[in-house]
PDB file of C-alpha atoms in Angstrom:
ATOM      1  CA  MET A 120      13.376 -16.516   1.086  1.00 91.00           C
ATOM      2  CA  VAL A 121      15.779 -14.417   3.176  1.00 93.00           C
ATOM      3  CA  LYS A 122      19.300 -15.695   2.471  1.00 92.00           C
ATOM      4  CA  LYS A 123      21.332 -12.995   4.219  1.00 93.00           C
ATOM      5  CA  GLY A 124      20.683 -10.252   6.751  1.00 92.00           C
ATOM      6  CA  ASP A 125      19.528  -9.924  10.349  1.00 92.00           C
ATOM      7  CA  ALA A 126      19.965 -13.198  12.232  1.00 91.00           C
ATOM      8  CA  GLY A 127      16.291 -13.188  13.155  1.00 90.00           C
ATOM      9  CA  ASP A 128      15.277 -12.954   9.484  1.00 92.00           C
ATOM     10  CA  ALA A 129      17.670 -15.467   7.901  1.00 89.00           C
ATOM     11  CA  GLY A 130      15.828 -18.462   6.497  1.00 89.00           C
ATOM     12  CA  LYS A 131      12.384 -16.884   6.652  1.00 90.00           C
ATOM     13  CA  ILE A 132      10.052 -17.590   3.742  1.00 89.00           C
ATOM     14  CA  PHE A 133       7.356 -15.114   2.707  1.00 91.00           C
ATOM     15  CA  THR A 134       4.517 -15.902   0.295  1.00 86.00           C
ATOM     16  CA  ILE A 135       3.438 -13.245  -2.198  1.00 86.00           C
ATOM     17  CA  SER A 136      -0.344 -13.018  -1.850  1.00 79.00           C
ATOM     18  CA  LYS A 137      -1.117  -9.499  -3.129  1.00 83.00           C
ATOM     19  CA  ALA A 138      -0.785  -7.610  -6.392  1.00 87.00           C
ATOM     20  CA  ASN A 139       1.434  -5.073  -4.584  1.00 92.00           C
ATOM     21  CA  THR A 140       3.722  -6.205  -1.777  1.00 94.00           C
ATOM     22  CA  ILE A 141       5.832  -3.766   0.247  1.00 95.00           C
ATOM     23  CA  ILE A 142       9.128  -4.910   1.776  1.00 96.00           C
ATOM     24  CA  GLY A 143      10.392  -2.774   4.629  1.00 96.00           C
ATOM     25  CA  ARG A 144      11.013  -2.285   8.326  1.00 94.00           C
ATOM     26  CA  ARG A 145       8.231  -2.040  10.912  1.00 92.00           C
ATOM     27  CA  THR A 146       7.734   1.236  12.769  1.00 90.00           C
ATOM     28  CA  PRO A 147       5.172   2.145  15.461  1.00 89.00           C
ATOM     29  CA  GLN A 148       3.049   3.768  12.738  1.00 86.00           C
ATOM     30  CA  TYR A 149       3.647   1.379   9.832  1.00 90.00           C
ATOM     31  CA  VAL A 150       3.712  -2.356   9.167  1.00 92.00           C
ATOM     32  CA  PRO A 151       4.964  -3.477   5.723  1.00 93.00           C
ATOM     33  CA  ASP A 152       3.709  -6.625   4.015  1.00 92.00           C
ATOM     34  CA  ILE A 153       7.121  -8.248   4.409  1.00 94.00           C
ATOM     35  CA  GLU A 154       8.976  -7.184   7.566  1.00 95.00           C
ATOM     36  CA  LEU A 155      12.772  -7.201   7.745  1.00 96.00           C
ATOM     37  CA  ASN A 156      14.659  -6.180  10.859  1.00 94.00           C
ATOM     38  CA  ASP A 157      18.086  -5.189   9.537  1.00 95.00           C
ATOM     39  CA  GLU A 158      18.952  -1.530  10.154  1.00 94.00           C
ATOM     40  CA  VAL A 159      19.816  -0.889   6.484  1.00 96.00           C
ATOM     41  CA  VAL A 160      16.185  -1.578   5.501  1.00 96.00           C
ATOM     42  CA  SER A 161      13.979   1.492   5.066  1.00 96.00           C
ATOM     43  CA  ARG A 162      10.397   1.705   6.297  1.00 95.00           C
ATOM     44  CA  ARG A 163       9.171   1.301   2.696  1.00 95.00           C
ATOM     45  CA  HIS A 164      12.213  -0.069   0.906  1.00 97.00           C
ATOM     46  CA  LEU A 165      11.002  -2.164  -2.035  1.00 96.00           C
ATOM     47  CA  GLU A 166       7.783  -3.134  -3.767  1.00 95.00           C
ATOM     48  CA  ILE A 167       7.017  -6.336  -5.670  1.00 95.00           C
ATOM     49  CA  VAL A 168       4.282  -5.746  -8.250  1.00 92.00           C
ATOM     50  CA  PHE A 169       2.242  -8.401 -10.068  1.00 89.00           C
ATOM     51  CA  ARG A 170       1.193  -6.984 -13.443  1.00 86.00           C
ATOM     52  CA  ASP A 171       0.084  -8.653 -16.686  1.00 80.00           C
ATOM     53  CA  GLY A 172       1.069 -12.064 -15.380  1.00 81.00           C
ATOM     54  CA  LYS A 173       4.598 -10.970 -14.404  1.00 87.00           C
ATOM     55  CA  TYR A 174       6.343 -10.036 -11.178  1.00 91.00           C
ATOM     56  CA  LEU A 175       8.217  -6.737 -11.139  1.00 94.00           C
ATOM     57  CA  LEU A 176      10.433  -5.018  -8.566  1.00 96.00           C
ATOM     58  CA  GLN A 177      10.973  -1.358  -7.748  1.00 95.00           C
ATOM     59  CA  ASP A 178      12.945   0.532  -5.135  1.00 96.00           C
ATOM     60  CA  LEU A 179      10.689   3.004  -3.295  1.00 95.00           C
ATOM     61  CA  GLY A 180      13.337   5.659  -2.741  1.00 94.00           C
ATOM     62  CA  SER A 181      15.069   3.736   0.037  1.00 95.00           C
ATOM     63  CA  THR A 182      17.869   5.355   2.024  1.00 94.00           C
ATOM     64  CA  ASN A 183      20.467   2.645   1.387  1.00 95.00           C
ATOM     65  CA  GLY A 184      19.502   1.537  -2.119  1.00 96.00           C
ATOM     66  CA  SER A 185      18.708  -1.828  -3.707  1.00 96.00           C
ATOM     67  CA  MET A 186      20.199  -4.400  -6.057  1.00 96.00           C
ATOM     68  CA  LEU A 187      18.844  -7.026  -8.437  1.00 94.00           C
ATOM     69  CA  ASP A 188      21.071  -9.945  -9.429  1.00 92.00           C
ATOM     70  CA  GLY A 189      24.198  -8.009  -8.495  1.00 90.00           C
ATOM     71  CA  ASP A 190      23.311  -4.733 -10.213  1.00 92.00           C
ATOM     72  CA  ARG A 191      22.141  -1.557  -8.529  1.00 94.00           C
ATOM     73  CA  ILE A 192      18.627  -0.479  -9.493  1.00 95.00           C
ATOM     74  CA  ALA A 193      17.240   3.034  -9.882  1.00 94.00           C
ATOM     75  CA  PRO A 194      14.449   4.177  -7.516  1.00 93.00           C
ATOM     76  CA  GLY A 195      10.969   4.238  -9.025  1.00 91.00           C
ATOM     77  CA  LYS A 196      11.857   2.089 -12.052  1.00 93.00           C
ATOM     78  CA  LEU A 197      10.279  -1.359 -12.545  1.00 93.00           C
ATOM     79  CA  TYR A 198      12.555  -4.367 -13.115  1.00 94.00           C
ATOM     80  CA  SER A 199      11.458  -7.875 -14.110  1.00 92.00           C
ATOM     81  CA  LEU A 200      11.820 -10.686 -11.587  1.00 93.00           C
ATOM     82  CA  LYS A 201      12.514 -14.275 -12.560  1.00 89.00           C
ATOM     83  CA  HIS A 202      12.875 -17.537 -10.685  1.00 87.00           C
ATOM     84  CA  ASN A 203      15.895 -17.343  -8.330  1.00 88.00           C
ATOM     85  CA  SER A 204      16.379 -13.589  -8.777  1.00 92.00           C
ATOM     86  CA  ARG A 205      18.542 -12.235  -5.940  1.00 94.00           C
ATOM     87  CA  ILE A 206      17.175  -9.029  -4.413  1.00 96.00           C
ATOM     88  CA  GLY A 207      19.596  -6.957  -2.359  1.00 96.00           C
ATOM     89  CA  LEU A 208      18.758  -4.270   0.197  1.00 97.00           C
ATOM     90  CA  GLY A 209      21.646  -1.950   0.979  1.00 95.00           C
ATOM     91  CA  PHE A 210      25.118  -2.580  -0.424  1.00 92.00           C
ATOM     92  CA  ASP A 211      27.847  -4.942   0.779  1.00 86.00           C
ATOM     93  CA  GLY A 212      30.520  -5.149  -1.929  1.00 82.00           C
ATOM     94  CA  ASP A 213      29.086  -6.816  -5.008  1.00 82.00           C
ATOM     95  CA  GLU A 214      26.039  -8.057  -3.148  1.00 86.00           C
ATOM     96  CA  GLY A 215      23.250  -6.618  -1.033  1.00 92.00           C
ATOM     97  CA  HIS A 216      23.688  -6.250   2.715  1.00 95.00           C
ATOM     98  CA  VAL A 217      20.366  -8.094   2.986  1.00 96.00           C
ATOM     99  CA  VAL A 218      19.610 -10.679   0.298  1.00 95.00           C
ATOM    100  CA  ILE A 219      16.232 -12.168  -0.615  1.00 95.00           C
ATOM    101  CA  VAL A 220      15.839 -14.879  -3.262  1.00 93.00           C
ATOM    102  CA  PHE A 221      12.635 -14.689  -5.287  1.00 93.00           C
ATOM    103  CA  LYS A 222      11.236 -18.103  -6.209  1.00 87.00           C
ATOM    104  CA  GLU A 223       8.236 -18.744  -8.396  1.00 77.00           C
ATOM    105  CA  SER A 224       5.979 -21.568  -7.287  1.00 59.00           C
ATOM    106  CA  GLU A 225       2.286 -22.405  -7.267  1.00 44.00           C
ATOM    107  CA  SER A 226       1.856 -20.148  -4.236  1.00 42.00           C
ATOM    108  CA  THR A 227       3.225 -17.002  -5.931  1.00 44.00           C
ATOM    109  CA  ASN A 228       0.126 -16.551  -8.060  1.00 42.00           C
ATOM    110  CA  VAL A 229      -2.265 -16.299  -5.126  1.00 37.00           C
ATOM    111  CA  LEU A 230      -4.124 -13.028  -5.654  1.00 38.00           C
ATOM    112  CA  THR A 231      -7.208 -14.091  -3.695  1.00 36.00           C
ATOM    113  CA  GLY A 232      -7.263 -11.049  -1.418  1.00 41.00           C
ATOM    114  CA  ASP A 233      -7.204  -8.471  -4.210  1.00 43.00           C
ATOM    115  CA  LYS A 234      -9.697 -10.421  -6.327  1.00 39.00           C
ATOM    116  CA  LYS A 235     -12.072 -10.657  -3.412  1.00 40.00           C
ATOM    117  CA  LYS A 236     -11.738  -6.941  -2.784  1.00 44.00           C
ATOM    118  CA  ALA A 237     -12.423  -6.098  -6.429  1.00 42.00           C
ATOM    119  CA  ALA A 238     -15.361  -8.506  -6.615  1.00 39.00           C
ATOM    120  CA  SER A 239     -16.918  -7.133  -3.458  1.00 42.00           C
ATOM    121  CA  LYS A 240     -16.901  -3.466  -4.504  1.00 42.00           C
ATOM    122  CA  GLY A 241     -20.492  -3.537  -5.760  1.00 42.00           C
ATOM    123  CA  LYS A 242     -21.793  -5.005  -2.504  1.00 47.00           C
ATOM    124  CA  ALA A 243     -19.601  -2.817  -0.347  1.00 50.00           C
ATOM    125  CA  ALA A 244     -21.021   0.319  -1.999  1.00 42.00           C
ATOM    126  CA  ALA A 245     -24.336  -0.079  -0.155  1.00 61.00           C
ATOM    127  CA  VAL A 246     -23.538   2.241   2.772  1.00 87.00           C
ATOM    128  CA  ALA A 247     -26.706   3.776   4.192  1.00 91.00           C
ATOM    129  CA  TRP A 248     -25.295   7.198   5.107  1.00 95.00           C
ATOM    130  CA  LEU A 249     -23.315   7.744   1.892  1.00 94.00           C
ATOM    131  CA  LYS A 250     -24.289   8.005  -1.764  1.00 93.00           C
ATOM    132  CA  ILE A 251     -21.717   8.722  -4.474  1.00 90.00           C
ATOM    133  CA  ASP A 252     -22.545   9.690  -8.052  1.00 89.00           C
ATOM    134  CA  GLU A 253     -19.352   8.843  -9.926  1.00 85.00           C
ATOM    135  CA  ARG A 254     -20.647  10.344 -13.169  1.00 86.00           C
ATOM    136  CA  LYS A 255     -21.210  13.725 -11.535  1.00 88.00           C
ATOM    137  CA  LYS A 256     -18.323  13.343  -9.071  1.00 89.00           C
ATOM    138  CA  GLU A 257     -20.687  14.173  -6.210  1.00 93.00           C
ATOM    139  CA  ALA A 258     -21.141  12.757  -2.738  1.00 95.00           C
ATOM    140  CA  ARG A 259     -24.164  12.975  -0.441  1.00 95.00           C
ATOM    141  CA  VAL A 260     -23.843  12.370   3.272  1.00 96.00           C
ATOM    142  CA  ASP A 261     -27.090  11.761   5.136  1.00 94.00           C
ATOM    143  CA  GLY A 262     -28.891  13.061   2.054  1.00 94.00           C
ATOM    144  CA  GLN A 263     -26.941  16.330   1.906  1.00 95.00           C
ATOM    145  CA  GLN A 264     -24.390  17.121  -0.785  1.00 96.00           C
ATOM    146  CA  VAL A 265     -20.922  17.813   0.587  1.00 96.00           C
ATOM    147  CA  ASN A 266     -18.208  19.879  -1.075  1.00 96.00           C
ATOM    148  CA  LEU A 267     -15.021  17.866  -1.388  1.00 96.00           C
ATOM    149  CA  SER A 268     -11.597  18.596  -2.801  1.00 95.00           C
ATOM    150  CA  ARG A 269     -10.314  16.258  -5.514  1.00 93.00           C
ATOM    151  CA  LYS A 270      -8.193  14.261  -3.062  1.00 95.00           C
ATOM    152  CA  GLU A 271     -10.979  14.115  -0.486  1.00 96.00           C
ATOM    153  CA  TYR A 272     -13.345  12.781  -3.157  1.00 95.00           C
ATOM    154  CA  ASP A 273     -10.794  10.225  -4.395  1.00 93.00           C
ATOM    155  CA  LEU A 274     -10.205   8.980  -0.854  1.00 95.00           C
ATOM    156  CA  LEU A 275     -13.908   8.754  -0.058  1.00 95.00           C
ATOM    157  CA  LEU A 276     -14.586   6.945  -3.347  1.00 91.00           C
ATOM    158  CA  TYR A 277     -11.850   4.391  -2.654  1.00 90.00           C
ATOM    159  CA  LEU A 278     -12.946   3.747   0.940  1.00 93.00           C
ATOM    160  CA  HIS A 279     -16.569   3.525  -0.232  1.00 92.00           C
ATOM    161  CA  GLY A 280     -15.641   0.943  -2.851  1.00 87.00           C
ATOM    162  CA  ASN A 281     -13.990  -1.147  -0.138  1.00 87.00           C
ATOM    163  CA  ALA A 282     -16.452  -0.475   2.699  1.00 89.00           C
ATOM    164  CA  GLY A 283     -16.095  -2.904   5.578  1.00 88.00           C
ATOM    165  CA  GLN A 284     -12.511  -3.773   4.605  1.00 88.00           C
ATOM    166  CA  VAL A 285      -9.300  -2.304   5.977  1.00 89.00           C
ATOM    167  CA  CYS A 286      -7.508  -0.203   3.357  1.00 90.00           C
ATOM    168  CA  SER A 287      -3.774  -0.012   3.962  1.00 90.00           C
ATOM    169  CA  ARG A 288      -1.822   3.207   3.627  1.00 88.00           C
ATOM    170  CA  ASP A 289      -0.081   1.875   0.530  1.00 85.00           C
ATOM    171  CA  GLU A 290      -3.391   1.040  -1.110  1.00 87.00           C
ATOM    172  CA  ILE A 291      -4.657   4.524  -0.284  1.00 91.00           C
ATOM    173  CA  ILE A 292      -1.533   6.115  -1.778  1.00 89.00           C
ATOM    174  CA  ARG A 293      -1.957   4.201  -5.028  1.00 84.00           C
ATOM    175  CA  ALA A 294      -5.661   5.126  -5.235  1.00 86.00           C
ATOM    176  CA  VAL A 295      -5.436   8.792  -4.245  1.00 90.00           C
ATOM    177  CA  TRP A 296      -1.988   9.735  -5.593  1.00 87.00           C
ATOM    178  CA  PRO A 297      -1.698   7.642  -8.797  1.00 78.00           C
ATOM    179  CA  GLU A 298       0.378  10.416 -10.356  1.00 76.00           C
ATOM    180  CA  SER A 299       3.117  10.069  -7.738  1.00 73.00           C
ATOM    181  CA  VAL A 300       6.324   8.607  -9.168  1.00 65.00           C
ATOM    182  CA  ASP A 301       7.836   8.150  -5.704  1.00 70.00           C
ATOM    183  CA  THR A 302       5.135   6.800  -3.405  1.00 69.00           C
ATOM    184  CA  ALA A 303       7.566   7.000  -0.489  1.00 74.00           C
ATOM    185  CA  ALA A 304       7.240  10.782  -0.748  1.00 80.00           C
ATOM    186  CA  ILE A 305       3.632  10.540   0.496  1.00 87.00           C
ATOM    187  CA  SER A 306       4.077  10.565   4.263  1.00 88.00           C
ATOM    188  CA  ASP A 307       1.842   9.073   6.921  1.00 88.00           C
ATOM    189  CA  ALA A 308       1.143  12.618   8.091  1.00 91.00           C
ATOM    190  CA  THR A 309      -0.142  13.588   4.624  1.00 93.00           C
ATOM    191  CA  ILE A 310      -2.578  10.660   4.650  1.00 94.00           C
ATOM    192  CA  ASP A 311      -3.682  11.373   8.218  1.00 94.00           C
ATOM    193  CA  GLN A 312      -4.319  15.033   7.419  1.00 95.00           C
ATOM    194  CA  LEU A 313      -6.433  14.097   4.405  1.00 96.00           C
ATOM    195  CA  VAL A 314      -8.454  11.648   6.500  1.00 97.00           C
ATOM    196  CA  HIS A 315      -8.906  14.323   9.162  1.00 97.00           C
ATOM    197  CA  ARG A 316     -10.271  16.821   6.617  1.00 96.00           C
ATOM    198  CA  LEU A 317     -12.614  14.207   5.185  1.00 97.00           C
ATOM    199  CA  ARG A 318     -13.892  13.259   8.634  1.00 97.00           C
ATOM    200  CA  GLU A 319     -14.732  16.911   9.267  1.00 97.00           C
ATOM    201  CA  LYS A 320     -17.179  16.676   6.348  1.00 97.00           C
ATOM    202  CA  VAL A 321     -18.723  13.213   6.803  1.00 97.00           C
ATOM    203  CA  GLU A 322     -18.654  12.390  10.516  1.00 97.00           C
ATOM    204  CA  PRO A 323     -21.495  13.363  12.914  1.00 95.00           C
ATOM    205  CA  GLU A 324     -18.797  13.823  15.586  1.00 95.00           C
ATOM    206  CA  PRO A 325     -15.406  14.264  13.883  1.00 94.00           C
ATOM    207  CA  SER A 326     -13.587  14.034  17.214  1.00 92.00           C
ATOM    208  CA  GLN A 327     -15.108  10.584  17.719  1.00 94.00           C
ATOM    209  CA  PRO A 328     -15.122   9.069  14.221  1.00 94.00           C
ATOM    210  CA  SER A 329     -17.575   6.253  13.649  1.00 94.00           C
ATOM    211  CA  ARG A 330     -17.706   6.166   9.854  1.00 95.00           C
ATOM    212  CA  ILE A 331     -14.041   6.291   8.859  1.00 97.00           C
ATOM    213  CA  VAL A 332     -12.333   4.288  11.568  1.00 95.00           C
ATOM    214  CA  SER A 333      -8.634   3.781  12.190  1.00 93.00           C
ATOM    215  CA  LYS A 334      -7.064   0.355  12.395  1.00 86.00           C
ATOM    216  CA  LYS A 335      -3.784   1.045  14.134  1.00 81.00           C
ATOM    217  CA  ALA A 336      -0.715  -0.044  12.160  1.00 77.00           C
ATOM    218  CA  PHE A 337      -2.927  -1.228   9.296  1.00 84.00           C
ATOM    219  CA  GLY A 338      -4.939   1.634   7.801  1.00 90.00           C
ATOM    220  CA  TYR A 339      -8.518   2.908   7.599  1.00 94.00           C
ATOM    221  CA  MET A 340     -11.929   1.389   7.078  1.00 93.00           C
ATOM    222  CA  LEU A 341     -15.258   2.956   6.054  1.00 95.00           C
ATOM    223  CA  VAL A 342     -18.269   1.483   7.857  1.00 92.00           C
TER     224      VAL A 342
END
């Protein structure tokens, strides 16, 4: 629940429904899972992570910093959340400029979307034009083997495993750049360039992509 911040946000309640939830400010190119309008909020400010039955919080390298229960937190480090934890975005004295209160309820454990995505990977893999041999790390497009860089292969493998479903930019970052400590350092342009290079190798007409399609403000989908 938003307790303090932009007048249009105050009082809003957001339900956590994913294993990884990004809190930030909407831009023409990016829509976070939880949108806040205050100017101190970065595009990708915070992330709430559900791991091993617990909710954790990390600052994603935001411009104006973050707080948890009155203490400043370090970017990229995970902190435990508990019922009624106060999350601050930006600084205003001893409290955040924007304040969100985290509340655990029956609805906070809804991970249906991610479970469905994981369960559907086997079915989604049946894409007629693409065959991937994970053991050999090889991909065949229309029956012909294609030479891919490591990142191109990782991206294609992730999209293939979620064929028919929109993959957000944050999901792509976690799948393709798992080594990145600061996911905010992976720009939209970096993702777009990687998609462009991959399209050059898998699309019949790269200038008119029909296999890796864009979903504006959401991400990419392999069909």
